[in-house]
Structures are given as structure tokens and as C-alpha cells.
mmCIF file of N, CA and C in Angstrom:
data_model
loop_
_atom_site.group_PDB
_atom_site.id
_atom_site.type_symbol
_atom_site.label_atom_id
_atom_site.label_comp_id
_atom_site.label_asym_id
_atom_site.label_seq_id
_atom_site.Cartn_x
_atom_site.Cartn_y
_atom_site.Cartn_z
ATOM 1 N N UNK A 1 177.196 20.248 172.237
ATOM 2 C CA UNK A 1 176.208 21.313 172.290
ATOM 3 C C UNK A 1 176.867 22.563 172.892
ATOM 4 N N UNK A 2 176.529 23.706 172.364
ATOM 5 C CA UNK A 2 177.099 24.972 172.834
ATOM 6 C C UNK A 2 176.463 25.398 174.159
ATOM 7 N N UNK A 3 177.090 26.384 174.811
ATOM 8 C CA UNK A 3 176.500 26.917 176.038
ATOM 9 C C UNK A 3 175.134 27.527 175.758
ATOM 10 N N UNK A 4 174.974 28.128 174.596
ATOM 11 C CA UNK A 4 173.678 28.698 174.225
ATOM 12 C C UNK A 4 172.618 27.597 174.143
ATOM 13 N N UNK A 5 172.992 26.451 173.593
ATOM 14 C CA UNK A 5 172.069 25.325 173.517
ATOM 15 C C UNK A 5 171.707 24.796 174.893
ATOM 16 N N UNK A 6 172.705 24.687 175.763
ATOM 17 C CA UNK A 6 172.439 24.246 177.140
ATOM 18 C C UNK A 6 171.526 25.241 177.858
ATOM 19 N N UNK A 7 171.812 26.524 177.702
ATOM 20 C CA UNK A 7 170.997 27.553 178.349
ATOM 21 C C UNK A 7 169.568 27.510 177.827
ATOM 22 N N UNK A 8 169.405 27.318 176.524
ATOM 23 C CA UNK A 8 168.064 27.238 175.931
ATOM 24 C C UNK A 8 167.301 26.037 176.489
ATOM 25 N N UNK A 9 167.997 24.904 176.669
ATOM 26 C CA UNK A 9 167.337 23.718 177.235
ATOM 27 C C UNK A 9 166.892 23.961 178.675
ATOM 28 N N UNK A 10 167.767 24.580 179.465
ATOM 29 C CA UNK A 10 167.437 24.872 180.865
ATOM 30 C C UNK A 10 166.239 25.815 180.947
ATOM 31 N N UNK A 11 166.228 26.842 180.111
ATOM 32 C CA UNK A 11 165.167 27.846 180.161
ATOM 33 C C UNK A 11 163.925 27.444 179.370
ATOM 34 N N UNK A 12 164.026 26.383 178.579
ATOM 35 C CA UNK A 12 162.909 25.965 177.734
ATOM 36 C C UNK A 12 161.657 25.597 178.494
ATOM 37 N N UNK A 13 161.838 25.131 179.701
ATOM 38 C CA UNK A 13 160.674 24.730 180.503
ATOM 39 C C UNK A 13 159.976 25.916 181.153
ATOM 40 N N UNK A 14 160.651 27.051 181.183
ATOM 41 C CA UNK A 14 160.068 28.238 181.823
ATOM 42 C C UNK A 14 159.376 29.107 180.780
ATOM 43 N N UNK A 15 158.281 29.694 181.135
ATOM 44 C CA UNK A 15 157.569 30.576 180.207
ATOM 45 C C UNK A 15 157.998 32.022 180.399
ATOM 46 N N UNK A 16 158.524 32.624 179.355
ATOM 47 C CA UNK A 16 158.963 34.021 179.410
ATOM 48 C C UNK A 16 158.592 34.710 178.114
ATOM 49 N N UNK A 17 158.477 36.040 178.190
ATOM 50 C CA UNK A 17 158.333 36.771 176.939
ATOM 51 C C UNK A 17 159.688 36.772 176.231
ATOM 52 N N UNK A 18 159.690 37.131 174.968
ATOM 53 C CA UNK A 18 160.878 37.008 174.128
ATOM 54 C C UNK A 18 162.077 37.786 174.664
ATOM 55 N N UNK A 19 161.855 39.010 175.114
ATOM 56 C CA UNK A 19 162.942 39.852 175.594
ATOM 57 C C UNK A 19 163.549 39.295 176.884
ATOM 58 N N UNK A 20 162.689 38.875 177.816
ATOM 59 C CA UNK A 20 163.169 38.317 179.079
ATOM 60 C C UNK A 20 163.912 37.011 178.832
ATOM 61 N N UNK A 21 163.370 36.163 177.961
ATOM 62 C CA UNK A 21 164.016 34.892 177.637
ATOM 63 C C UNK A 21 165.412 35.126 177.070
ATOM 64 N N UNK A 22 165.522 36.074 176.157
ATOM 65 C CA UNK A 22 166.817 36.371 175.536
ATOM 66 C C UNK A 22 167.823 36.860 176.577
ATOM 67 N N UNK A 23 167.392 37.737 177.465
ATOM 68 C CA UNK A 23 168.266 38.245 178.512
ATOM 69 C C UNK A 23 168.700 37.117 179.446
ATOM 70 N N UNK A 24 167.755 36.284 179.859
ATOM 71 C CA UNK A 24 168.088 35.161 180.746
ATOM 72 C C UNK A 24 169.011 34.160 180.058
ATOM 73 N N UNK A 25 168.736 33.855 178.793
ATOM 74 C CA UNK A 25 169.579 32.903 178.066
ATOM 75 C C UNK A 25 171.004 33.441 177.927
ATOM 76 N N UNK A 26 171.138 34.686 177.534
ATOM 77 C CA UNK A 26 172.473 35.273 177.384
ATOM 78 C C UNK A 26 173.211 35.325 178.715
ATOM 79 N N UNK A 27 172.497 35.665 179.780
ATOM 80 C CA UNK A 27 173.127 35.696 181.109
ATOM 81 C C UNK A 27 173.566 34.302 181.531
ATOM 82 N N UNK A 28 172.743 33.308 181.290
ATOM 83 C CA UNK A 28 173.089 31.932 181.652
ATOM 84 C C UNK A 28 174.289 31.441 180.851
ATOM 85 N N UNK A 29 174.407 31.844 179.610
ATOM 86 C CA UNK A 29 175.582 31.487 178.798
ATOM 87 C C UNK A 29 176.845 32.021 179.465
ATOM 88 N N UNK A 30 176.808 33.242 179.942
ATOM 89 C CA UNK A 30 177.980 33.810 180.596
ATOM 90 C C UNK A 30 178.245 33.159 181.950
ATOM 91 N N UNK A 31 177.209 32.774 182.677
ATOM 92 C CA UNK A 31 177.398 32.050 183.941
ATOM 93 C C UNK A 31 178.086 30.715 183.670
ATOM 94 N N UNK A 32 177.605 29.975 182.676
ATOM 95 C CA UNK A 32 178.225 28.697 182.321
ATOM 96 C C UNK A 32 179.668 28.898 181.866
ATOM 97 N N UNK A 33 179.918 29.943 181.103
ATOM 98 C CA UNK A 33 181.269 30.245 180.652
ATOM 99 C C UNK A 33 182.167 30.608 181.835
ATOM 100 N N UNK A 34 181.637 31.352 182.781
ATOM 101 C CA UNK A 34 182.410 31.715 183.978
ATOM 102 C C UNK A 34 182.823 30.466 184.740
ATOM 103 N N UNK A 35 181.887 29.552 184.916
ATOM 104 C CA UNK A 35 182.190 28.314 185.637
ATOM 105 C C UNK A 35 183.245 27.509 184.883
ATOM 106 N N UNK A 36 183.065 27.362 183.579
ATOM 107 C CA UNK A 36 184.011 26.586 182.773
ATOM 108 C C UNK A 36 185.415 27.205 182.828
ATOM 109 N N UNK A 37 185.525 28.518 182.624
ATOM 110 C CA UNK A 37 186.843 29.154 182.659
ATOM 111 C C UNK A 37 187.472 29.059 184.047
ATOM 112 N N UNK A 38 186.662 29.241 185.081
ATOM 113 C CA UNK A 38 187.180 29.131 186.448
ATOM 114 C C UNK A 38 187.678 27.734 186.767
ATOM 115 N N UNK A 39 186.932 26.715 186.361
ATOM 116 C CA UNK A 39 187.336 25.333 186.632
ATOM 117 C C UNK A 39 188.596 24.970 185.851
ATOM 118 N N UNK A 40 188.655 25.374 184.586
ATOM 119 C CA UNK A 40 189.858 25.093 183.787
ATOM 120 C C UNK A 40 191.070 25.761 184.425
ATOM 121 N N UNK A 41 190.929 27.008 184.837
ATOM 122 C CA UNK A 41 192.027 27.719 185.483
ATOM 123 C C UNK A 41 192.448 27.003 186.767
ATOM 124 N N UNK A 42 191.478 26.594 187.555
ATOM 125 C CA UNK A 42 191.750 25.884 188.808
ATOM 126 C C UNK A 42 192.464 24.558 188.539
ATOM 127 N N UNK A 43 191.995 23.812 187.527
ATOM 128 C CA UNK A 43 192.604 22.517 187.193
ATOM 129 C C UNK A 43 194.027 22.684 186.666
ATOM 130 N N UNK A 44 194.333 23.829 186.065
ATOM 131 C CA UNK A 44 195.683 24.094 185.581
ATOM 132 C C UNK A 44 196.611 24.578 186.697
ATOM 133 N N UNK A 45 196.066 24.704 187.895
ATOM 134 C CA UNK A 45 196.872 25.099 189.042
ATOM 135 C C UNK A 45 196.908 26.580 189.315
ATOM 136 N N UNK A 46 196.155 27.357 188.609
ATOM 137 C CA UNK A 46 196.106 28.810 188.819
ATOM 138 C C UNK A 46 195.014 29.131 189.836
ATOM 139 N N UNK A 47 195.259 28.762 191.077
ATOM 140 C CA UNK A 47 194.232 28.888 192.113
ATOM 141 C C UNK A 47 193.711 30.309 192.275
ATOM 142 N N UNK A 48 194.597 31.272 192.206
ATOM 143 C CA UNK A 48 194.161 32.647 192.442
ATOM 144 C C UNK A 48 193.403 33.227 191.247
ATOM 145 N N UNK A 49 193.513 32.603 190.091
ATOM 146 C CA UNK A 49 192.818 33.131 188.912
ATOM 147 C C UNK A 49 191.374 32.661 188.829
ATOM 148 N N UNK A 50 190.991 31.669 189.640
ATOM 149 C CA UNK A 50 189.629 31.125 189.581
ATOM 150 C C UNK A 50 188.582 32.218 189.781
ATOM 151 N N UNK A 51 188.697 32.972 190.873
ATOM 152 C CA UNK A 51 187.704 34.020 191.131
ATOM 153 C C UNK A 51 187.816 35.168 190.139
ATOM 154 N N UNK A 52 188.999 35.386 189.586
ATOM 155 C CA UNK A 52 189.148 36.434 188.570
ATOM 156 C C UNK A 52 188.376 36.066 187.304
ATOM 157 N N UNK A 53 188.469 34.793 186.896
ATOM 158 C CA UNK A 53 187.687 34.342 185.743
ATOM 159 C C UNK A 53 186.198 34.478 186.028
ATOM 160 N N UNK A 54 185.780 34.054 187.209
ATOM 161 C CA UNK A 54 184.358 34.143 187.540
ATOM 162 C C UNK A 54 183.871 35.579 187.497
ATOM 163 N N UNK A 55 184.593 36.465 188.149
ATOM 164 C CA UNK A 55 184.131 37.860 188.178
ATOM 165 C C UNK A 55 184.145 38.475 186.778
ATOM 166 N N UNK A 56 185.162 38.162 185.981
ATOM 167 C CA UNK A 56 185.227 38.711 184.631
ATOM 168 C C UNK A 56 184.018 38.270 183.813
ATOM 169 N N UNK A 57 183.738 36.978 183.775
ATOM 170 C CA UNK A 57 182.650 36.471 182.929
ATOM 171 C C UNK A 57 181.286 36.834 183.495
ATOM 172 N N UNK A 58 181.158 36.970 184.809
ATOM 173 C CA UNK A 58 179.864 37.339 185.384
ATOM 174 C C UNK A 58 179.574 38.828 185.235
ATOM 175 N N UNK A 59 180.605 39.639 184.998
ATOM 176 C CA UNK A 59 180.378 41.068 184.758
ATOM 177 C C UNK A 59 179.892 41.349 183.336
ATOM 178 N N UNK A 60 180.123 40.437 182.421
ATOM 179 C CA UNK A 60 179.713 40.652 181.042
ATOM 180 C C UNK A 60 178.197 40.870 180.908
ATOM 181 N N UNK A 61 177.350 40.010 181.517
ATOM 182 C CA UNK A 61 175.907 40.279 181.407
ATOM 183 C C UNK A 61 175.512 41.610 182.040
ATOM 184 N N UNK A 62 176.199 41.981 183.110
ATOM 185 C CA UNK A 62 175.907 43.273 183.737
ATOM 186 C C UNK A 62 176.146 44.406 182.743
ATOM 187 N N UNK A 63 177.199 44.284 181.955
ATOM 188 C CA UNK A 63 177.505 45.324 180.958
ATOM 189 C C UNK A 63 176.425 45.405 179.897
ATOM 190 N N UNK A 64 175.953 44.254 179.377
ATOM 191 C CA UNK A 64 174.945 44.373 178.321
ATOM 192 C C UNK A 64 173.574 44.740 178.868
ATOM 193 N N UNK A 65 173.291 44.427 180.140
ATOM 194 C CA UNK A 65 172.044 44.897 180.752
ATOM 195 C C UNK A 65 172.105 46.410 180.938
ATOM 196 N N UNK A 66 173.232 46.898 181.436
ATOM 197 C CA UNK A 66 173.418 48.340 181.596
ATOM 198 C C UNK A 66 173.315 49.054 180.253
ATOM 199 N N UNK A 67 173.953 48.498 179.236
ATOM 200 C CA UNK A 67 173.880 49.086 177.899
ATOM 201 C C UNK A 67 172.444 49.101 177.383
ATOM 202 N N UNK A 68 171.704 48.036 177.622
ATOM 203 C CA UNK A 68 170.306 47.980 177.199
ATOM 204 C C UNK A 68 169.441 49.016 177.901
ATOM 205 N N UNK A 69 169.670 49.199 179.205
ATOM 206 C CA UNK A 69 168.915 50.206 179.952
ATOM 207 C C UNK A 69 169.215 51.615 179.458
ATOM 208 N N UNK A 70 170.494 51.900 179.244
ATOM 209 C CA UNK A 70 170.883 53.228 178.752
ATOM 210 C C UNK A 70 170.291 53.468 177.368
ATOM 211 N N UNK A 71 170.336 52.453 176.513
ATOM 212 C CA UNK A 71 169.790 52.583 175.161
ATOM 213 C C UNK A 71 168.283 52.818 175.197
ATOM 214 N N UNK A 72 167.563 52.088 176.042
ATOM 215 C CA UNK A 72 166.113 52.265 176.151
ATOM 216 C C UNK A 72 165.768 53.656 176.661
ATOM 217 N N UNK A 73 166.502 54.124 177.663
ATOM 218 C CA UNK A 73 166.259 55.475 178.181
ATOM 219 C C UNK A 73 166.587 56.521 177.129
ATOM 220 N N UNK A 74 167.687 56.312 176.402
ATOM 221 C CA UNK A 74 168.079 57.269 175.371
ATOM 222 C C UNK A 74 167.016 57.373 174.285
ATOM 223 N N UNK A 75 166.467 56.249 173.845
ATOM 224 C CA UNK A 75 165.430 56.276 172.809
ATOM 225 C C UNK A 75 164.220 57.082 173.268
ATOM 226 N N UNK A 76 163.926 56.976 174.538
ATOM 227 C CA UNK A 76 162.771 57.683 175.084
ATOM 228 C C UNK A 76 163.035 59.170 175.262
ATOM 229 N N UNK A 77 164.266 59.527 175.659
ATOM 230 C CA UNK A 77 164.550 60.904 176.059
ATOM 231 C C UNK A 77 165.438 61.695 175.111
ATOM 232 N N UNK A 78 165.877 61.124 173.993
ATOM 233 C CA UNK A 78 166.843 61.851 173.165
ATOM 234 C C UNK A 78 166.278 63.129 172.564
ATOM 235 N N UNK A 79 164.997 63.168 172.255
ATOM 236 C CA UNK A 79 164.407 64.403 171.720
ATOM 237 C C UNK A 79 164.464 65.526 172.761
ATOM 238 N N UNK A 80 164.381 65.170 174.024
ATOM 239 C CA UNK A 80 164.442 66.160 175.098
ATOM 240 C C UNK A 80 165.878 66.647 175.307
ATOM 241 N N UNK A 81 166.870 65.726 175.202
ATOM 242 C CA UNK A 81 168.267 66.088 175.410
ATOM 243 C C UNK A 81 168.857 66.864 174.238
ATOM 244 N N UNK A 82 168.462 66.501 173.034
ATOM 245 C CA UNK A 82 169.026 67.131 171.835
ATOM 246 C C UNK A 82 167.907 67.690 170.957
ATOM 247 N N UNK A 83 167.188 68.700 171.452
ATOM 248 C CA UNK A 83 166.061 69.220 170.671
ATOM 249 C C UNK A 83 166.511 69.962 169.424
ATOM 250 N N UNK A 84 165.808 69.736 168.337
ATOM 251 C CA UNK A 84 166.020 70.478 167.107
ATOM 252 C C UNK A 84 167.235 70.095 166.283
ATOM 253 N N UNK A 85 167.957 69.068 166.675
ATOM 254 C CA UNK A 85 169.119 68.665 165.882
ATOM 255 C C UNK A 85 168.699 67.753 164.744
ATOM 256 N N UNK A 86 169.462 67.810 163.678
ATOM 257 C CA UNK A 86 169.186 66.941 162.530
ATOM 258 C C UNK A 86 169.396 65.482 162.910
ATOM 259 N N UNK A 87 168.683 64.620 162.220
ATOM 260 C CA UNK A 87 168.805 63.182 162.455
ATOM 261 C C UNK A 87 170.227 62.709 162.215
ATOM 262 N N UNK A 88 170.895 63.260 161.196
ATOM 263 C CA UNK A 88 172.275 62.889 160.894
ATOM 264 C C UNK A 88 173.215 63.235 162.043
ATOM 265 N N UNK A 89 173.029 64.402 162.625
ATOM 266 C CA UNK A 89 173.875 64.846 163.734
ATOM 267 C C UNK A 89 173.675 63.949 164.945
ATOM 268 N N UNK A 90 172.427 63.622 165.247
ATOM 269 C CA UNK A 90 172.131 62.733 166.377
ATOM 270 C C UNK A 90 172.729 61.353 166.125
ATOM 271 N N UNK A 91 172.624 60.857 164.899
ATOM 272 C CA UNK A 91 173.182 59.540 164.559
ATOM 273 C C UNK A 91 174.704 59.539 164.731
ATOM 274 N N UNK A 92 175.361 60.610 164.332
ATOM 275 C CA UNK A 92 176.817 60.702 164.518
ATOM 276 C C UNK A 92 177.170 60.714 166.000
ATOM 277 N N UNK A 93 176.411 61.491 166.780
ATOM 278 C CA UNK A 93 176.631 61.545 168.217
ATOM 279 C C UNK A 93 176.474 60.155 168.834
ATOM 280 N N UNK A 94 175.422 59.433 168.456
ATOM 281 C CA UNK A 94 175.181 58.086 168.976
ATOM 282 C C UNK A 94 176.310 57.132 168.583
ATOM 283 N N UNK A 95 176.813 57.257 167.368
ATOM 284 C CA UNK A 95 177.921 56.413 166.908
ATOM 285 C C UNK A 95 179.178 56.674 167.720
ATOM 286 N N UNK A 96 179.482 57.947 167.950
ATOM 287 C CA UNK A 96 180.666 58.307 168.742
ATOM 288 C C UNK A 96 180.547 57.758 170.154
ATOM 289 N N UNK A 97 179.389 57.943 170.781
ATOM 290 C CA UNK A 97 179.178 57.428 172.141
ATOM 291 C C UNK A 97 179.305 55.906 172.152
ATOM 292 N N UNK A 98 178.778 55.242 171.140
ATOM 293 C CA UNK A 98 178.882 53.787 171.050
ATOM 294 C C UNK A 98 180.324 53.320 170.965
ATOM 295 N N UNK A 99 181.123 53.984 170.131
ATOM 296 C CA UNK A 99 182.532 53.618 170.014
ATOM 297 C C UNK A 99 183.289 53.894 171.311
ATOM 298 N N UNK A 100 182.996 55.012 171.961
ATOM 299 C CA UNK A 100 183.651 55.331 173.233
ATOM 300 C C UNK A 100 183.321 54.267 174.275
ATOM 301 N N UNK A 101 182.049 53.850 174.348
ATOM 302 C CA UNK A 101 181.635 52.812 175.301
ATOM 303 C C UNK A 101 182.394 51.513 175.038
ATOM 304 N N UNK A 102 182.450 51.085 173.791
ATOM 305 C CA UNK A 102 183.123 49.825 173.450
ATOM 306 C C UNK A 102 184.613 49.909 173.768
ATOM 307 N N UNK A 103 185.251 51.001 173.408
ATOM 308 C CA UNK A 103 186.684 51.149 173.674
ATOM 309 C C UNK A 103 186.957 51.157 175.171
ATOM 310 N N UNK A 104 186.154 51.901 175.940
ATOM 311 C CA UNK A 104 186.337 51.925 177.397
ATOM 312 C C UNK A 104 186.162 50.526 177.980
ATOM 313 N N UNK A 105 185.128 49.814 177.546
ATOM 314 C CA UNK A 105 184.870 48.469 178.065
ATOM 315 C C UNK A 105 186.033 47.534 177.720
ATOM 316 N N UNK A 106 186.525 47.606 176.492
ATOM 317 C CA UNK A 106 187.629 46.735 176.097
ATOM 318 C C UNK A 106 188.915 47.048 176.861
ATOM 319 N N UNK A 107 189.208 48.332 177.072
ATOM 320 C CA UNK A 107 190.393 48.690 177.843
ATOM 321 C C UNK A 107 190.290 48.190 179.277
ATOM 322 N N UNK A 108 189.078 48.175 179.828
ATOM 323 C CA UNK A 108 188.908 47.697 181.190
ATOM 324 C C UNK A 108 188.956 46.179 181.260
ATOM 325 N N UNK A 109 188.242 45.504 180.359
ATOM 326 C CA UNK A 109 188.059 44.065 180.539
ATOM 327 C C UNK A 109 189.037 43.177 179.787
ATOM 328 N N UNK A 110 189.607 43.630 178.694
ATOM 329 C CA UNK A 110 190.475 42.745 177.904
ATOM 330 C C UNK A 110 191.650 42.191 178.706
ATOM 331 N N UNK A 111 192.384 43.010 179.450
ATOM 332 C CA UNK A 111 193.487 42.428 180.229
ATOM 333 C C UNK A 111 192.998 41.440 181.295
ATOM 334 N N UNK A 112 191.877 41.717 181.898
ATOM 335 C CA UNK A 112 191.362 40.837 182.943
ATOM 336 C C UNK A 112 190.890 39.505 182.381
ATOM 337 N N UNK A 113 190.356 39.526 181.177
ATOM 338 C CA UNK A 113 189.877 38.293 180.567
ATOM 339 C C UNK A 113 190.978 37.464 179.941
ATOM 340 N N UNK A 114 191.981 38.113 179.415
ATOM 341 C CA UNK A 114 193.057 37.397 178.726
ATOM 342 C C UNK A 114 194.139 36.917 179.675
ATOM 343 N N UNK A 115 194.437 37.717 180.684
ATOM 344 C CA UNK A 115 195.550 37.399 181.571
ATOM 345 C C UNK A 115 195.135 37.493 183.039
ATOM 346 N N UNK A 116 194.172 36.681 183.473
ATOM 347 C CA UNK A 116 193.668 36.834 184.839
ATOM 348 C C UNK A 116 194.705 36.549 185.910
ATOM 349 N N UNK A 117 195.701 35.738 185.611
ATOM 350 C CA UNK A 117 196.702 35.420 186.627
ATOM 351 C C UNK A 117 197.545 36.641 186.978
ATOM 352 N N UNK A 118 197.665 37.600 186.045
ATOM 353 C CA UNK A 118 198.394 38.831 186.332
ATOM 354 C C UNK A 118 197.708 39.674 187.398
ATOM 355 N N UNK A 119 196.420 39.453 187.571
ATOM 356 C CA UNK A 119 195.659 40.262 188.507
ATOM 357 C C UNK A 119 195.461 39.543 189.844
ATOM 358 N N UNK A 120 196.133 38.432 190.042
ATOM 359 C CA UNK A 120 196.049 37.735 191.318
ATOM 360 C C UNK A 120 196.635 38.616 192.409
ATOM 361 N N UNK A 121 195.949 38.696 193.509
ATOM 362 C CA UNK A 121 196.403 39.540 194.605
ATOM 363 C C UNK A 121 195.885 40.948 194.552
ATOM 364 N N UNK A 122 195.336 41.367 193.413
ATOM 365 C CA UNK A 122 194.743 42.705 193.282
ATOM 366 C C UNK A 122 193.251 42.613 193.518
ATOM 367 N N UNK A 123 192.727 43.567 194.177
ATOM 368 C CA UNK A 123 191.279 43.608 194.425
ATOM 369 C C UNK A 123 190.636 44.651 193.574
#
């Protein structure tokens, strides 16, 4: 069974609306993944990488929660920020911002997720 399946089973007994359930399930998947990656790293003898794996995987839900909040605020306030612009122009702006966000996130997190032992000793 996948981590998503395990998370769904754990949360299945709790009553939540659809959006909250999805957020909790996705967050729990990353918590389970953090534990699994940390334990595997620890069992392989990479003691200092254990907390790096945990912090890396536990930051992932924070990123998608932050992205969701920014997106919700943007939907509400974009007419105020960009009054009178064509829909095409706003869509291009949103696409550019989306790509910049993804590229920035990948530049920050990819090395930490792929090579956590390199970051041992760094805070």
C-alpha cells in the first residue's frame, strides 16, 4: 500500500471537509515519507543526514500550503493589483510567476533532497 493509502486509512475515521481532508492527507504522506527517508538514511549509517531528510520532506507541505494561500489571495485580489489588463496579459503574468516559483523552489530544495549528506554540519 502506498503512503497515500496509509494516510487515507489514518484520516478515514476523522470527519473533514474535502479541502481539509486533502491537505491533511497530503501532509501526512510527506510526514510518512520524511520518517521513511530518515530511517533509511540512519540505517545506512548516514547519521547526520537523518535530520536533513526529515527537514527536507517536512518542508514540502509547508511549500504547498504557502502556495495555496498565495493563490487564494491572488484570485481574490488580482483585479485590484492589475486593474484594466487583458485576461491574456494577466494569464501570461501568472504563468511567469508560476515558473519562477517552481524554479526557485527546485534550486533551493533539489540539492537538499538528493544529496542530504553533503549538507551535514550546515545549519
